[in-house]
Short mmCIF file of C-alpha atoms in Angstrom, two decimals:
data_model
loop_
_atom_site.label_atom_id
_atom_site.label_comp_id
_atom_site.label_asym_id
_atom_site.label_seq_id
_atom_site.Cartn_x
_atom_site.Cartn_y
_atom_site.Cartn_z
CA MET A 1 32.37 32.55 106.80
CA LYS A 2 33.35 33.07 103.18
CA ARG A 3 33.96 36.55 101.65
CA ASN A 4 30.71 36.70 99.61
CA GLU A 5 28.81 35.49 102.67
CA VAL A 6 30.31 38.28 104.84
CA ILE A 7 29.43 40.90 102.18
CA LEU A 8 25.96 39.59 101.98
CA VAL A 9 25.26 39.45 105.63
CA ALA A 10 26.91 42.86 106.16
CA LEU A 11 24.54 44.36 103.62
CA MET A 12 21.59 42.61 105.16
CA ALA A 13 22.68 44.02 108.57
CA LEU A 14 22.74 47.47 107.13
CA LEU A 15 19.31 47.04 105.56
CA ASN A 16 18.07 45.63 108.93
CA PHE A 17 19.68 48.74 110.57
CA THR A 18 17.35 51.08 108.67
CA HIS A 19 14.38 48.68 108.90
CA ILE A 20 14.72 48.24 112.67
CA LEU A 21 15.66 51.91 113.41
CA ASP A 22 12.56 53.04 111.64
CA PHE A 23 10.55 50.84 114.19
CA MET A 24 12.76 51.53 117.22
CA ILE A 25 12.83 55.33 116.94
CA MET A 26 9.10 55.56 117.09
CA MET A 27 9.15 54.31 120.66
CA PRO A 28 11.76 56.59 122.29
CA LEU A 29 9.94 59.59 120.72
CA GLY A 30 6.99 58.85 123.13
CA ASN A 31 8.29 61.29 125.71
CA ILE A 32 8.34 63.98 123.07
CA LEU A 33 5.09 63.29 121.15
CA MET A 34 3.02 62.46 124.19
CA PRO A 35 3.14 66.00 125.60
CA LYS A 36 3.29 67.59 122.01
CA TRP A 37 0.14 65.94 120.75
CA ASN A 38 -1.28 65.43 124.26
CA LEU A 39 -1.34 61.55 123.91
CA THR A 40 -2.43 59.01 126.44
CA THR A 41 -0.39 55.71 126.71
CA SER A 42 -3.16 53.92 124.87
CA GLU A 43 -3.14 56.43 121.98
CA PHE A 44 0.71 56.25 121.76
CA SER A 45 0.54 52.46 121.85
CA ILE A 46 -1.83 52.55 118.94
CA ILE A 47 0.59 54.60 116.86
CA VAL A 48 3.43 52.11 117.65
CA SER A 49 1.22 49.09 116.96
CA SER A 50 -0.10 50.42 113.63
CA TYR A 51 3.23 49.63 111.96
CA SER A 52 3.31 46.03 113.39
CA LEU A 53 -0.23 45.21 112.70
CA SER A 54 -0.06 46.36 109.05
CA ALA A 55 3.14 44.45 108.72
CA PHE A 56 1.20 41.46 110.03
CA VAL A 57 -1.29 41.84 107.20
CA SER A 58 1.31 42.09 104.37
CA ALA A 59 3.41 39.26 105.83
CA PHE A 60 0.36 37.14 105.95
CA PHE A 61 -0.41 37.56 102.33
CA ALA A 62 3.25 37.10 101.38
CA ILE A 63 2.94 33.60 102.74
CA PHE A 64 1.10 32.62 99.55
CA PHE A 65 3.25 34.38 96.99
CA ALA A 66 6.75 34.79 98.57
CA ASP A 67 8.11 31.50 97.10
CA LYS A 68 6.81 32.53 93.63
CA PHE A 69 9.49 35.32 93.28
CA ASP A 70 13.13 35.73 93.32
CA ARG A 71 13.90 36.62 97.04
CA LYS A 72 16.09 39.53 96.03
CA LYS A 73 13.44 41.21 93.91
CA LEU A 74 10.72 40.73 96.58
CA LEU A 75 13.15 42.31 99.19
CA LEU A 76 14.00 45.29 97.08
CA PHE A 77 10.30 45.86 96.28
CA GLY A 78 9.39 45.87 99.97
CA TYR A 79 12.27 47.96 100.94
CA SER A 80 11.55 50.59 98.35
CA GLY A 81 7.89 51.06 99.55
CA PHE A 82 9.19 51.07 103.13
CA LEU A 83 11.45 53.98 102.36
CA ILE A 84 8.67 55.93 100.90
CA GLY A 85 6.52 55.37 103.96
CA THR A 86 9.35 56.38 106.30
CA PHE A 87 9.73 59.61 104.37
CA ALA A 88 5.98 60.26 104.70
CA CYS A 89 6.22 59.70 108.47
CA ALA A 90 8.36 62.87 108.75
CA PHE A 91 5.42 65.01 107.38
CA ALA A 92 2.70 63.67 109.84
CA PHE A 93 1.01 66.52 111.78
CA GLY A 94 -1.08 64.49 114.32
CA THR A 95 -2.36 61.23 115.56
CA TYR A 96 -4.30 60.07 112.62
CA SER A 97 -1.82 61.17 110.00
CA MET A 98 0.98 59.40 111.81
CA ILE A 99 -1.15 56.18 112.14
CA LEU A 100 -1.81 56.45 108.34
CA ALA A 101 1.91 56.92 107.60
CA ARG A 102 3.07 54.09 109.95
CA THR A 103 0.36 51.81 108.38
CA PHE A 104 1.66 52.33 104.92
CA THR A 105 5.28 51.75 106.05
CA GLY A 106 4.31 48.56 107.83
CA LEU A 107 2.56 47.15 104.80
CA PHE A 108 5.87 47.18 102.82
CA GLY A 109 8.13 46.58 105.89
CA GLY A 110 6.23 43.32 106.54
CA LEU A 111 7.83 41.88 103.46
CA ILE A 112 11.42 42.71 104.52
CA SER A 113 12.26 40.53 107.66
CA ALA A 114 11.14 37.18 106.07
CA GLN A 115 13.12 37.74 102.94
CA ILE A 116 16.25 38.72 104.90
CA LEU A 117 16.09 35.50 106.97
CA SER A 118 15.20 33.41 103.91
CA ILE A 119 18.07 34.79 101.87
CA ILE A 120 20.52 34.11 104.62
CA ALA A 121 19.06 30.66 105.29
CA ASP A 122 19.20 29.73 101.55
CA VAL A 123 22.75 30.91 100.94
CA ILE A 124 24.58 30.18 104.15
CA PRO A 125 24.91 26.52 105.55
CA TYR A 126 23.41 25.86 108.87
CA GLU A 127 26.81 25.18 110.47
CA ARG A 128 27.74 28.86 109.78
CA ARG A 129 24.26 30.22 110.29
CA GLY A 130 24.77 31.09 113.93
CA ARG A 131 27.60 33.46 113.04
CA ALA A 132 25.48 34.98 110.29
CA MET A 133 22.58 35.52 112.72
CA GLY A 134 25.01 37.17 115.05
CA MET A 135 26.19 39.52 112.32
CA LEU A 136 22.63 40.15 111.36
CA MET A 137 21.67 41.12 114.84
CA GLY A 138 24.54 43.59 114.62
CA GLY A 139 22.00 45.67 112.60
CA PHE A 140 19.86 45.86 115.63
CA ALA A 141 22.91 46.73 117.72
CA LEU A 142 23.94 49.20 115.21
CA ALA A 143 20.54 50.82 115.27
CA SER A 144 20.94 51.09 118.99
CA VAL A 145 24.54 52.27 119.13
CA ILE A 146 24.34 54.78 116.41
CA GLY A 147 20.84 55.18 114.96
CA VAL A 148 18.59 55.64 118.08
CA PRO A 149 21.09 57.89 120.02
CA PHE A 150 21.70 59.98 117.01
CA GLY A 151 18.06 60.02 116.05
CA LEU A 152 17.14 61.18 119.58
CA PHE A 153 19.92 63.86 119.43
CA LEU A 154 18.30 65.20 116.33
CA ALA A 155 14.84 65.05 117.77
CA ASN A 156 15.94 66.91 120.93
CA LYS A 157 18.05 69.51 119.13
CA TYR A 158 15.80 70.07 116.14
CA ASP A 159 12.45 68.32 115.97
CA TRP A 160 10.78 64.88 116.26
CA TYR A 161 10.69 64.25 112.49
CA TYR A 162 14.37 64.47 111.67
CA PRO A 163 15.15 60.89 112.46
CA PHE A 164 12.66 59.62 109.86
CA LEU A 165 14.29 61.88 107.26
CA VAL A 166 17.74 60.57 108.03
CA VAL A 167 16.51 56.88 107.88
CA ALA A 168 15.00 57.45 104.48
CA ILE A 169 18.01 59.11 103.01
CA PHE A 170 20.33 56.44 104.28
CA GLY A 171 18.17 53.76 102.89
CA VAL A 172 18.14 55.46 99.39
CA LEU A 173 21.95 55.58 99.54
CA LEU A 174 22.02 51.74 100.40
CA LEU A 175 19.87 50.72 97.42
CA PRO A 176 22.52 50.64 94.79
CA PHE A 177 24.72 48.31 96.89
CA LEU A 178 21.76 45.95 97.38
CA PHE A 179 21.17 45.82 93.61
CA ARG A 180 24.91 45.14 92.99
CA PHE A 181 26.01 42.71 95.69
CA VAL A 182 23.00 40.70 96.77
CA PRO A 183 22.78 37.62 94.55
CA ASN A 184 19.58 36.46 93.00
CA VAL A 185 18.04 33.75 95.21
CA ASN A 186 15.79 31.77 92.91
CA SER A 187 16.83 28.10 93.39
CA HIS A 188 13.40 27.48 94.79
CA LEU A 189 11.92 28.45 91.44
CA THR A 190 13.24 25.44 89.70
CA ASN A 191 10.23 23.46 90.63
CA PRO A 192 7.73 26.22 91.42
CA ILE A 193 4.83 25.36 93.68
CA LYS A 194 1.36 26.32 92.34
CA LEU A 195 -1.06 28.44 94.43
CA LYS A 196 -3.21 25.40 95.25
CA GLU A 197 -0.13 23.60 96.61
CA ARG A 198 0.96 26.76 98.37
CA ILE A 199 -2.41 27.05 100.23
CA SER A 200 -2.06 23.32 100.98
CA ASN A 201 1.45 23.89 102.31
CA PHE A 202 0.20 26.59 104.43
CA TYR A 203 -2.33 24.30 106.12
CA ASP A 204 0.45 21.64 106.39
CA ILE A 205 2.42 23.97 108.59
CA PHE A 206 -0.23 23.57 111.16
CA SER A 207 0.07 19.80 110.99
CA ASN A 208 3.82 19.95 111.39
CA GLN A 209 4.81 19.83 115.00
CA ALA A 210 8.26 21.30 114.54
CA GLN A 211 6.98 24.29 112.67
CA ILE A 212 3.92 24.86 115.07
CA THR A 213 6.31 24.85 117.96
CA ALA A 214 8.75 27.22 116.14
CA LEU A 215 5.95 29.66 115.47
CA LEU A 216 4.63 29.61 118.97
CA PHE A 217 8.16 30.00 120.30
CA SER A 218 8.69 32.99 117.98
CA PHE A 219 5.35 34.71 118.99
CA LEU A 220 5.97 34.39 122.63
CA LEU A 221 9.67 35.35 122.35
CA ILE A 222 8.82 38.64 120.57
CA THR A 223 5.77 39.35 122.73
CA GLY A 224 7.67 38.83 125.89
CA HIS A 225 10.40 41.27 124.78
CA PHE A 226 8.39 44.04 123.34
CA ILE A 227 5.72 44.34 126.01
CA ILE A 228 8.06 46.46 128.13
CA VAL A 229 9.77 48.32 125.20
CA PRO A 230 7.27 50.91 123.81
CA LEU A 231 7.05 52.92 127.19
CA ILE A 232 10.61 52.51 128.31
CA ASN A 233 11.59 56.15 127.40
CA PRO A 234 8.64 57.89 128.93
CA TYR A 235 9.07 55.68 131.98
CA LEU A 236 12.66 56.62 132.40
CA VAL A 237 12.04 60.28 131.94
CA TYR A 238 8.84 60.80 133.91
CA ASN A 239 9.16 58.01 136.49
CA VAL A 240 12.83 57.27 137.04
CA GLY A 241 13.86 60.98 136.58
CA VAL A 242 16.52 60.45 133.77
CA PRO A 243 16.90 63.88 132.03
CA GLN A 244 15.56 63.66 128.50
CA GLU A 245 18.93 64.84 127.01
CA TYR A 246 20.70 61.79 128.51
CA THR A 247 18.11 59.24 127.12
CA PRO A 248 20.43 58.62 124.01
CA LEU A 249 23.08 57.28 126.35
CA ILE A 250 20.69 54.43 127.37
CA TYR A 251 20.51 53.24 123.75
CA LEU A 252 24.26 53.97 123.26
CA VAL A 253 25.35 51.73 126.04
CA GLY A 254 22.73 49.17 125.36
CA GLY A 255 23.71 49.03 121.66
CA ILE A 256 27.32 48.63 122.32
CA CYS A 257 26.73 45.73 124.76
CA SER A 258 24.30 44.18 122.29
CA LEU A 259 26.81 44.61 119.30
CA ILE A 260 29.48 42.86 121.30
CA SER A 261 27.31 40.09 122.73
CA ALA A 262 25.71 39.28 119.38
CA GLN A 263 29.03 38.19 117.92
CA ILE A 264 29.94 36.19 121.00
CA ILE A 265 26.60 34.58 121.42
CA GLY A 266 26.56 33.70 117.71
CA LYS A 267 29.91 31.81 118.12
CA LEU A 268 28.87 30.19 121.42
CA ALA A 269 25.63 28.97 119.93
CA ASP A 270 27.44 27.21 117.11
CA SER A 271 29.89 25.67 119.42
CA TYR A 272 27.85 24.64 122.47
CA GLY A 273 24.28 24.39 121.03
CA LYS A 274 21.72 26.99 120.32
CA ARG A 275 19.18 25.75 122.82
CA THR A 276 21.71 25.67 125.70
CA VAL A 277 22.93 29.31 125.00
CA PHE A 278 19.36 30.51 124.61
CA VAL A 279 18.17 29.02 127.99
CA TRP A 280 21.05 30.52 129.86
CA ALA A 281 20.52 33.98 128.29
CA ALA A 282 16.84 33.88 128.85
CA LEU A 283 17.23 33.10 132.56
CA VAL A 284 19.79 35.83 132.97
CA SER A 285 17.49 38.28 131.27
CA VAL A 286 14.64 37.66 133.67
CA PHE A 287 16.65 39.35 136.57
CA PHE A 288 17.17 42.42 134.53
CA VAL A 289 13.54 42.69 133.36
CA VAL A 290 12.57 42.85 137.15
CA LEU A 291 15.07 45.67 137.71
CA ILE A 292 13.99 47.70 134.77
CA THR A 293 10.27 47.51 135.42
CA ASN A 294 10.61 48.24 139.17
CA MET A 295 13.33 50.92 138.86
CA PRO A 296 13.65 53.63 141.50
CA HIS A 297 15.32 56.93 141.21
CA TRP A 298 18.81 55.51 140.64
CA GLN A 299 21.87 57.47 139.52
CA LEU A 300 22.48 57.52 135.72
CA PHE A 301 25.51 55.11 135.74
CA ILE A 302 23.38 52.43 137.53
CA VAL A 303 20.63 52.84 135.01
CA LEU A 304 23.10 52.60 132.18
CA GLY A 305 24.58 49.43 133.72
CA VAL A 306 21.25 47.60 134.00
CA PHE A 307 20.22 48.49 130.46
CA GLY A 308 23.63 47.33 129.15
CA PHE A 309 23.17 43.87 130.73
CA TRP A 310 19.45 43.82 129.60
CA PHE A 311 20.34 44.48 126.03
CA SER A 312 23.12 41.78 126.12
CA SER A 313 20.86 39.06 127.63
CA SER A 314 18.04 40.02 125.20
CA THR A 315 20.46 39.64 122.27
CA GLY A 316 21.48 36.39 123.84
CA ARG A 317 17.93 35.02 123.54
CA THR A 318 17.26 36.37 119.96
CA VAL A 319 20.39 35.07 118.16
CA PRO A 320 20.13 31.35 119.03
CA GLY A 321 16.30 31.69 119.08
CA GLN A 322 16.11 32.77 115.48
CA ALA A 323 18.70 30.16 114.34
CA MET A 324 16.56 27.51 115.86
CA ILE A 325 13.45 28.72 114.11
CA THR A 326 15.14 28.78 110.65
CA GLN A 327 15.86 24.99 111.03
CA ALA A 328 12.20 24.19 111.43
CA VAL A 329 11.57 24.18 107.55
CA THR A 330 13.34 23.01 104.33
CA SER A 331 14.61 25.33 101.72
CA GLN A 332 11.77 24.55 99.20
CA THR A 333 9.10 26.30 101.42
CA ARG A 334 11.36 28.44 103.54
CA GLY A 335 10.10 31.64 102.04
CA SER A 336 6.46 30.93 103.00
CA PHE A 337 7.33 29.79 106.36
CA MET A 338 9.50 32.65 107.21
CA SER A 339 6.78 34.99 105.92
CA LEU A 340 4.52 33.30 108.35
CA ASN A 341 7.17 33.72 111.06
CA SER A 342 7.37 37.42 110.22
CA CYS A 343 3.80 37.61 110.31
CA VAL A 344 3.67 36.03 113.74
CA GLN A 345 6.35 38.38 114.96
CA SER A 346 4.62 41.44 113.74
CA LEU A 347 1.37 40.18 115.43
CA GLY A 348 3.33 39.70 118.69
CA THR A 349 4.98 43.18 118.40
CA GLY A 350 1.59 44.82 117.70
CA PHE A 351 -0.28 42.84 120.34
CA ALA A 352 2.53 43.60 122.94
CA SER A 353 2.48 47.26 122.11
CA LEU A 354 -1.36 47.44 122.55
CA MET A 355 -1.27 45.52 125.70
CA SER A 356 1.32 47.82 127.16
CA GLY A 357 -1.12 50.78 126.54
CA TRP A 358 -4.01 49.06 127.89
CA ILE A 359 -2.36 47.84 131.14
CA THR A 360 -0.63 51.17 131.93
CA TYR A 361 -1.97 54.71 132.18
CA SER A 362 -0.33 58.06 132.53
CA ASP A 363 -1.20 60.91 134.92
CA ALA A 364 -1.18 64.66 134.29
CA LYS A 365 2.51 64.82 134.62
CA PHE A 366 2.89 61.84 132.19
CA SER A 367 4.26 59.38 134.81
CA ILE A 368 3.54 55.81 133.81
CA HIS A 369 1.56 53.64 136.15
CA ASN A 370 1.35 49.75 136.33
CA TYR A 371 4.69 49.40 134.27
CA ASN A 372 5.83 46.63 136.72
CA TYR A 373 2.89 44.59 135.59
CA LEU A 374 4.25 44.48 132.12
CA GLY A 375 7.55 43.19 133.67
CA TYR A 376 5.69 40.28 135.30
CA ILE A 377 4.09 39.37 131.96
CA SER A 378 7.28 39.51 130.14
CA ILE A 379 9.00 37.24 132.65
CA SER A 380 6.23 34.75 132.46
CA LEU A 381 6.41 34.53 128.65
CA ILE A 382 10.30 34.22 128.73
CA LEU A 383 10.04 31.26 131.07
CA VAL A 384 7.43 29.67 128.84
CA CYS A 385 9.94 30.07 125.93
CA VAL A 386 12.52 28.29 127.95
CA LEU A 387 10.24 25.32 128.26
CA LEU A 388 9.44 25.43 124.58
CA SER A 389 13.01 25.60 123.60
CA TYR A 390 13.47 21.99 124.87
CA GLN A 391 10.52 20.72 122.82
CA LEU A 392 11.67 22.68 119.71
CA GLU A 393 15.11 21.13 119.87
CA ARG A 394 13.63 17.54 120.02
CA LYS A 395 11.43 18.17 117.09
CA LEU A 396 14.09 19.83 114.97
CA GLN A 397 16.17 16.59 115.05
CA TYR A 398 13.71 15.12 112.57
CA VAL A 399 13.89 18.12 110.08
CA GLU A 400 16.19 17.99 106.94
CA VAL A 401 17.89 21.36 106.72
#
């Protein structure tokens, strides 16, 4: 990758770090907020899903105006509102105020992911995009390695709202660098598309087999992953018996494994084919989903090992999977399509969070029941994605990048 490409992707990874950390840190706080606010699994899942579902709304409307603006300006607008919402979360005092704050954050956060992917797809050629996606996923790994463990440390040592304050402050410090080094991405404005054509293009997506398959693939991929994520921390603490002070280690080890595997997987995807790497990673991940959702009272080092492999295999699915999705559309309408993709992913995340709360329940000691059912659903969706990846690869052969 060229120097300017590395700087761009590094900044996008840091932005992704704060964006993802804001979403990720909410879920591990479940074992603190559930007893503090006396929440059921269903109530906690509503708090988690409120961000995703509001992000779905904003991402949906962005489909019709995303390609009308410079991608950099739209990204910075969404990120600024996102930081304000994150700051507001720190001052929530109960279920309803937190849902309101998370909803506001999600409305702006829904604009971010699509713009990040669109900027990278517009600036970086497809032959180097696998490496770029690997670096971008480093933002997710960084959130796991540094952000979540440090956030949980702050929450355990001081109070639950400290992680939100830290994310907001870090994001504010990042803004000047985004203004300075992210280039204006406006080549798509040379021949702007009118609203009527934009609406027509939206309907055209549903007549394009490659794009329909990519969106379905994206929805099932994110749903299959996140259905077991919201209740992992309460499950480990109240079912598996992991002491609360050691839960940051889960995300530290998993994040390190994910950070390393993201770079390796990105290179392998470019060298051996994105579909091939995706299939192998998906099949390996199934084994670890079974272990995680049926975990007995194991010693801590075994739990850490299982989660390290699960993080790595999950990253192995996401990196080539996202690279395949970006190829389903041309540059001219990529902003709208990636907004729809972000919309679909937010819907999948919100739906998965709600489903996890509906299927499970907690007892008086906050132990989680029926968690293994979530694992079986996750495995089923992962295997469906494996089958879809073959169809998607065949359809992508007829798309001009």
